[in-house]
Structures are given as C-alpha cells and as structure tokens.
Coordinates of C-alpha atoms in Angstrom, one line a residue:
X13 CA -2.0 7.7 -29.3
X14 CA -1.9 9.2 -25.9
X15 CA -5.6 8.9 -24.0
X16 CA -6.6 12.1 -22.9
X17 CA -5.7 13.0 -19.1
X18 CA -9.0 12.5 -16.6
X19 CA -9.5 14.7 -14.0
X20 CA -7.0 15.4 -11.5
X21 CA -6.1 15.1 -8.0
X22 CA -3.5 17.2 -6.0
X23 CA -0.7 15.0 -4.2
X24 CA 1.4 17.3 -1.1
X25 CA 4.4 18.2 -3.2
X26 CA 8.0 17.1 -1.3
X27 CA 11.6 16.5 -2.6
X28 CA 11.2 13.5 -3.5
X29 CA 10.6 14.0 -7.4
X30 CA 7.1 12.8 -7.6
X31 CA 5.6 12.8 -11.3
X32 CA 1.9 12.7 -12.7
X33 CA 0.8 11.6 -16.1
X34 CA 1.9 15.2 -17.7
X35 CA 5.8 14.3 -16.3
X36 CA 5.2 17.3 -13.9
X37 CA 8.0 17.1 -11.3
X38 CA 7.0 18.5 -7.8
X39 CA 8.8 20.3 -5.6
X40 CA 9.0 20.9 -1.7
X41 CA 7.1 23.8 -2.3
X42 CA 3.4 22.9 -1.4
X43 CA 1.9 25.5 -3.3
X44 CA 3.3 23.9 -6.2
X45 CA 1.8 20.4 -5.9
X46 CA 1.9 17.3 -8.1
X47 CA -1.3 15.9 -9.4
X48 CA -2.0 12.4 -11.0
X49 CA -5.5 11.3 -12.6
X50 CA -8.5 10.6 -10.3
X51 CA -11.2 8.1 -10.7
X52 CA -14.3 7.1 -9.0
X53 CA -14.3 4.6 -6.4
X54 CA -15.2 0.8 -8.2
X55 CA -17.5 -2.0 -6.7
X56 CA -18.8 -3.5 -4.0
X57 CA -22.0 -0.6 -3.1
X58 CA -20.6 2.4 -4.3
X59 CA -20.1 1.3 -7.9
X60 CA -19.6 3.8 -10.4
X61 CA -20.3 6.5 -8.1
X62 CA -18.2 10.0 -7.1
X63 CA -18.0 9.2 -3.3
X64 CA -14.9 8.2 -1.3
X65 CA -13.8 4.6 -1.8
X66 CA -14.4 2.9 1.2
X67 CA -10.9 0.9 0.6
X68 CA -7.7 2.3 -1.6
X69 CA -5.1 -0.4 -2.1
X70 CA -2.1 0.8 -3.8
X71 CA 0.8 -1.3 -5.0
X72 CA 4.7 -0.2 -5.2
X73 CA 6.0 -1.4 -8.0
X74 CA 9.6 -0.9 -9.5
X75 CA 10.8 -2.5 -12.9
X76 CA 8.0 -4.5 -12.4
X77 CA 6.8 -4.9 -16.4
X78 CA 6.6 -8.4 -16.1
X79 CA 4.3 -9.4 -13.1
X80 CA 2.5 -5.4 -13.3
X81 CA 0.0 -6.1 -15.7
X82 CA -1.4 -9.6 -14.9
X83 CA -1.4 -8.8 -10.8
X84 CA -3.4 -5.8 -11.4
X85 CA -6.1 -7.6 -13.3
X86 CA -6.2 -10.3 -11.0
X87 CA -6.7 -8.5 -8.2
X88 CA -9.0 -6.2 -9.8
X89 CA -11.3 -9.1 -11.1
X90 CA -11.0 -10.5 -7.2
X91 CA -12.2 -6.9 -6.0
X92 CA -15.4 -7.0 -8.5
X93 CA -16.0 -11.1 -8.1
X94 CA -17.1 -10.4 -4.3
X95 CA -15.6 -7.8 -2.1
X96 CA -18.2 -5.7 -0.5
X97 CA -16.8 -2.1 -0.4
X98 CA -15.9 -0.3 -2.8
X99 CA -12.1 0.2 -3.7
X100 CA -9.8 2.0 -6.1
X101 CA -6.2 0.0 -6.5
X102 CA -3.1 2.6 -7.0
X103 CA -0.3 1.6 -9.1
X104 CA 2.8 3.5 -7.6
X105 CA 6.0 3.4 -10.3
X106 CA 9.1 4.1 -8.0
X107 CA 11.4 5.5 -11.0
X108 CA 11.5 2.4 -13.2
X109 CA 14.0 2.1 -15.8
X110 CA 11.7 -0.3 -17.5
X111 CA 8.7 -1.0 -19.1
X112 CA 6.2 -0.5 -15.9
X113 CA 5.6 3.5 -16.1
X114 CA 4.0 3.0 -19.4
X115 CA 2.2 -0.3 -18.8
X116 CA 0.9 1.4 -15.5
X117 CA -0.3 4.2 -17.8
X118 CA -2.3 2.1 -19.9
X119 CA -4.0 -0.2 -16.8
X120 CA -4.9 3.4 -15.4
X121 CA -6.5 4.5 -19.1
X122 CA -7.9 1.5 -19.8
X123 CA -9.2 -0.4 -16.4
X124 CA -12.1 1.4 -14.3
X125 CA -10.8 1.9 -10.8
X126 CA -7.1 1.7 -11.4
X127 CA -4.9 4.6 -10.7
X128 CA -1.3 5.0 -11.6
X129 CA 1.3 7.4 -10.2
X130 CA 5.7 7.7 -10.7
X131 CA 7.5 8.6 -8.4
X132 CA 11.7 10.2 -9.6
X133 CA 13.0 7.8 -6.5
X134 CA 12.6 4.8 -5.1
X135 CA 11.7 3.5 -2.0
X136 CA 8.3 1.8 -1.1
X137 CA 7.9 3.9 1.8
X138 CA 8.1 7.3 -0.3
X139 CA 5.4 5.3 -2.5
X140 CA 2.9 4.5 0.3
X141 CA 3.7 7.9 1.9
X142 CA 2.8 9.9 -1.5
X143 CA -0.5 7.5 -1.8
X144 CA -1.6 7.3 1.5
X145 CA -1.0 10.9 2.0
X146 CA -3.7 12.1 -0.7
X147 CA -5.8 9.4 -0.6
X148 CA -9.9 10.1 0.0
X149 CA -10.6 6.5 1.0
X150 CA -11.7 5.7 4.3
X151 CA -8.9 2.9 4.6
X152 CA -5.4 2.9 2.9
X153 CA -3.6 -0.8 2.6
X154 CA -0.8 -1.8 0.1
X155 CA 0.4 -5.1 -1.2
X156 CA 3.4 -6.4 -2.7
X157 CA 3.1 -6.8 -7.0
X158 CA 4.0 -10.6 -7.0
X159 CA 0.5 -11.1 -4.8
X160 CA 1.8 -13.2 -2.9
X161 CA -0.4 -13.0 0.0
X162 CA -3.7 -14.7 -0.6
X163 CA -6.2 -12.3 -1.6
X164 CA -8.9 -13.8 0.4
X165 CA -7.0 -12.5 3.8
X166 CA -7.7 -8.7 2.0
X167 CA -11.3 -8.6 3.6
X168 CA -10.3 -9.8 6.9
X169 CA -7.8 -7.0 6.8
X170 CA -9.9 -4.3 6.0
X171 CA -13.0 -5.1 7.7
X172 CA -12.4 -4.3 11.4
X173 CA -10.8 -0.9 10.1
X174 CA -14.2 0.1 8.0
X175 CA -16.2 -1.0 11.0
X176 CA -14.2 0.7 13.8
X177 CA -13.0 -2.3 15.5
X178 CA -9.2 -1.4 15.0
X179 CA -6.8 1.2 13.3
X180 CA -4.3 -0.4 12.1
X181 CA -4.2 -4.4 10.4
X182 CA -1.5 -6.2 9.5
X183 CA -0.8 -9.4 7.7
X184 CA 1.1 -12.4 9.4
X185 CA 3.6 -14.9 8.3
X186 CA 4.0 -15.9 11.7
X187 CA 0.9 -15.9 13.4
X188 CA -1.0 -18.8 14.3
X189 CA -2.8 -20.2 11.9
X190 CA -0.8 -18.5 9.0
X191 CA 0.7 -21.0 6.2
X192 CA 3.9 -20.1 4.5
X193 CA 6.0 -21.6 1.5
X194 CA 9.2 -19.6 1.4
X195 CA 13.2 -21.2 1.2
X196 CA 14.4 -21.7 4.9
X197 CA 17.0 -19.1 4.4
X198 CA 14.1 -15.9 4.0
X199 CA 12.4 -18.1 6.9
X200 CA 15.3 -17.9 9.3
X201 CA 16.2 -13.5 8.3
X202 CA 12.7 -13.2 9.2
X203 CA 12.1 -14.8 12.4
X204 CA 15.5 -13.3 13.5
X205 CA 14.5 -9.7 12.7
X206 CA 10.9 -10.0 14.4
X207 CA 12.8 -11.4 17.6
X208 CA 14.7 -8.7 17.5
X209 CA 12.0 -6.4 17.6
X210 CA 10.2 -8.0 20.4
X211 CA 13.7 -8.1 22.2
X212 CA 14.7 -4.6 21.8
X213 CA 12.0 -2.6 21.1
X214 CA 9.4 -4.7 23.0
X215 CA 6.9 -4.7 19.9
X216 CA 3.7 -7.0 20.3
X217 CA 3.1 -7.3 16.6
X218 CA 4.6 -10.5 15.2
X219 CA 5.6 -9.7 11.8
X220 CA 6.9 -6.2 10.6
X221 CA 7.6 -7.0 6.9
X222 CA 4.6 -8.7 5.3
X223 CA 3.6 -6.9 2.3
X224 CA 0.3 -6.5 3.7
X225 CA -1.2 -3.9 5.2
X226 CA -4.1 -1.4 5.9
X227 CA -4.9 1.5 8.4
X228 CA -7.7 3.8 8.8
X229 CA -6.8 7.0 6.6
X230 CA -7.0 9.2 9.6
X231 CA -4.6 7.1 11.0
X232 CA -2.2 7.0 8.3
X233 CA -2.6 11.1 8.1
X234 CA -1.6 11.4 11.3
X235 CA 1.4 8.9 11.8
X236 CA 2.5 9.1 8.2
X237 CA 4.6 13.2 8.9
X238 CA 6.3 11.3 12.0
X239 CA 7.9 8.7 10.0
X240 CA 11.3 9.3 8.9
X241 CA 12.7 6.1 6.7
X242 CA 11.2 5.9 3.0
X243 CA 12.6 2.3 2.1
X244 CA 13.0 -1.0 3.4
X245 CA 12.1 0.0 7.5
X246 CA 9.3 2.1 6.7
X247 CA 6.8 -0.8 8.0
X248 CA 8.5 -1.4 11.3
X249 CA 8.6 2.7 11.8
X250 CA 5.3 3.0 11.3
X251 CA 4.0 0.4 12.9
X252 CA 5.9 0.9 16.4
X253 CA 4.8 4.1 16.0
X254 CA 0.8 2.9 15.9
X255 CA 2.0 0.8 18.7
X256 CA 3.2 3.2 21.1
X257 CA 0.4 5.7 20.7
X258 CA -1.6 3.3 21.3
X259 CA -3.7 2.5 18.9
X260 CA -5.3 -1.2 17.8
X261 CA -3.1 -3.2 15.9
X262 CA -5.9 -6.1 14.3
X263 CA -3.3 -9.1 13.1
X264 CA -4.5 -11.7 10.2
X265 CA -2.5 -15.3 9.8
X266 CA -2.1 -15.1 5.9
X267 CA -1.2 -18.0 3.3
X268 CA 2.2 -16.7 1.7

C-alpha cells in the first residue's frame, strides 16, 4: 500500500522532465513547478525540528537498486552516530529502468531525514542542479552511491563552509595526504585529465571528478544558472567557474 504523500516542496520546473512522488512531470514553465516530499532537517542540534538543515547531502543515483538501499542507511546511521549539524540526505533517481525509483520511495517513507526525487533524464549534473537548486540548507554537497569516499572526510568538508571559512570544498584523490585504491588504468585517465586542466585552463584545484563535494547554498544559487553541461563535466564547469569568480575553494585529501 502506497504511504500517504508528506508535505511538499516546490522544485523550479525546466525541460528536463523532473518527477515528484505523484509522477507529476514539470515543464519549462515556472509557474507550473514540480514538487517532491519535504521533511525536517535530522540530527546533530536541530533534531526533529522545522528549521533549515544546516547540511543537505544528496546522492545521484541511476539503476542503482543494488548498492541504494544499504548506502543510504549507512550513511544515514554515520550522520546520527556523531555529525554535529543537522542534515537531510536526497536521493535523486536519474530515470532508472530499475528497481531504485521505488526502493528510493520507500527509504524516503520509511527513514526520517531521507528525501527522494526522479528525474525523466539522466545526467548527474541535472540531478545536483534540481537538488541544489531548491534546497533550504545552509550547505549543499553530494556523493557518489557506492560511498566510496570515506565518510569521515564529510565533516572536514562541510565545516569551513558552515563556519564561513570557504565557499566551496572539494574532495581529493590527489592531494597530499589523500590514500587511494583504484586499478592503475582509472589512476592514469585521472591524473591526465587534471593535468590537463592545470595546463589549459590554469585551474588550481587538483581534482575535478571526486564524487565529493559541498558549497555554501548561496553559492550554489548563484553559480548553479551559469553552468551549461548536465552530465559527466558538470564538476569541472562548476568549479572553474567558483574559481574564476573568485571564491574559496577549501580541498580535503580523502581515502578512496
């Protein structure tokens, strides 16, 4: 039996094809926006209350059915074992032919601070865009499913955002400090690509691609209309971008 829906929050309607729990398709019309179900921010000090979660993570998923159920619950237990701000974790399905949608459903219905939204298209920019974009937290980050960033490099991420001290935090495979376990082949692409970017673009950042991220939501709101690629570059956009306005790019070594 279907739960019934919680109260709603309006996401900016675009073209994309962007679906709440009620199947509503939006359209590029904003007066005709989509909504999916909002919940109170969970943990940390604002536990159970109606304020704005200090911290939204949200996670892309598609046909993720597999890994989806036991990565949200493990990071959700990490959240309430010890991190100290509050957080609501968002479960965006990028038009799974799968399993996930409905799994993601039930985490929502059933798991306090859990959120879950489709998307009619892929592409893990259009699901950070549509998340960030409506978001009420105070800092937006994402992470990939498979968690495979340590989770104890989360509150190193977020904390110089939540206390001012940067605006945008990144995690690094390949900064000093950071340990990696990954087939030399993925090694090699990286370190290629992020040369690249130094080379051509004269980036400072040293790793555009680590799914693992966070920004002040002002930030985000601001930077998020000027960036034009919805898939695989949507990190490096966005992040030169930060760069050359000149904001404060805060970089954390992570295990991965």
């Amino acid at each position: 039996m279907r739960p019934p829906a919680p109260a709603r929050r309006a996401i900016p309607g675009d073209a994309d094809g962007l679906a709440g729990v009620d199947g509503e398709e939006a359209t590029d019309d904003p007066a005709h926006p989509a909504t999916f179900p909002a919940r109170a921010p969970w943990g940390g000090r604002a536990a159970g209350q109606a304020a704005r979660p200090d911290v939204e993570i949200v996670v892309p998923v598609h046909n993720e059915e597999v890994d989806l159920g036991p990565s949200v619950r493990a990071l959700r237990a990490f959240l309430l074992a010890g991190f100290p701000y509050s957080f609501q974790i968002t479960v965006v399905d990028n038009a799974s032919t799968d399993g996930t949608w409905p799994l993601a459903r039930e985490l929502a219905a059933e798991l306090p601070g859990v959120m879950a939204v489709r998307l009619a298209r892929k592409g893990r920019g259009r699901a950070l865009r549509a998340a960030w974009s409506a978001s009420r937290a105070r800092v937006v980050a994402y992470m990939d499913v498979d968690l495979s960033t340590d989770l104890n490099a989360l509150l190193p991420l977020v904390a110089p955002l939540l206390s001012g001290h940067a605006d945008v935090a990144i995690g690094s495979r390949l900064a000093p400090g950071a340990r990696v376990v990954r087939g030399p082949k993925r090694t090699v692409i990286s370190r290629c690509y992020n040369w690249l970017l130094r080379v051509t673009l004269r980036v400072r950042f040293s790793d555009a691609q680590c799914g693992f991220k966070a920004m002040r939501a002002e930030i985000a709101h601001r930077l998020l209309p000027l960036v034009e690629d919805t898939a695989w570059f949507f990190d490096t956009e966005l992040l030169v971008l930060a760069e050359r306005s000149g904001l404060r790019i805060h970089e954390v070594p992570v295990d991965w």
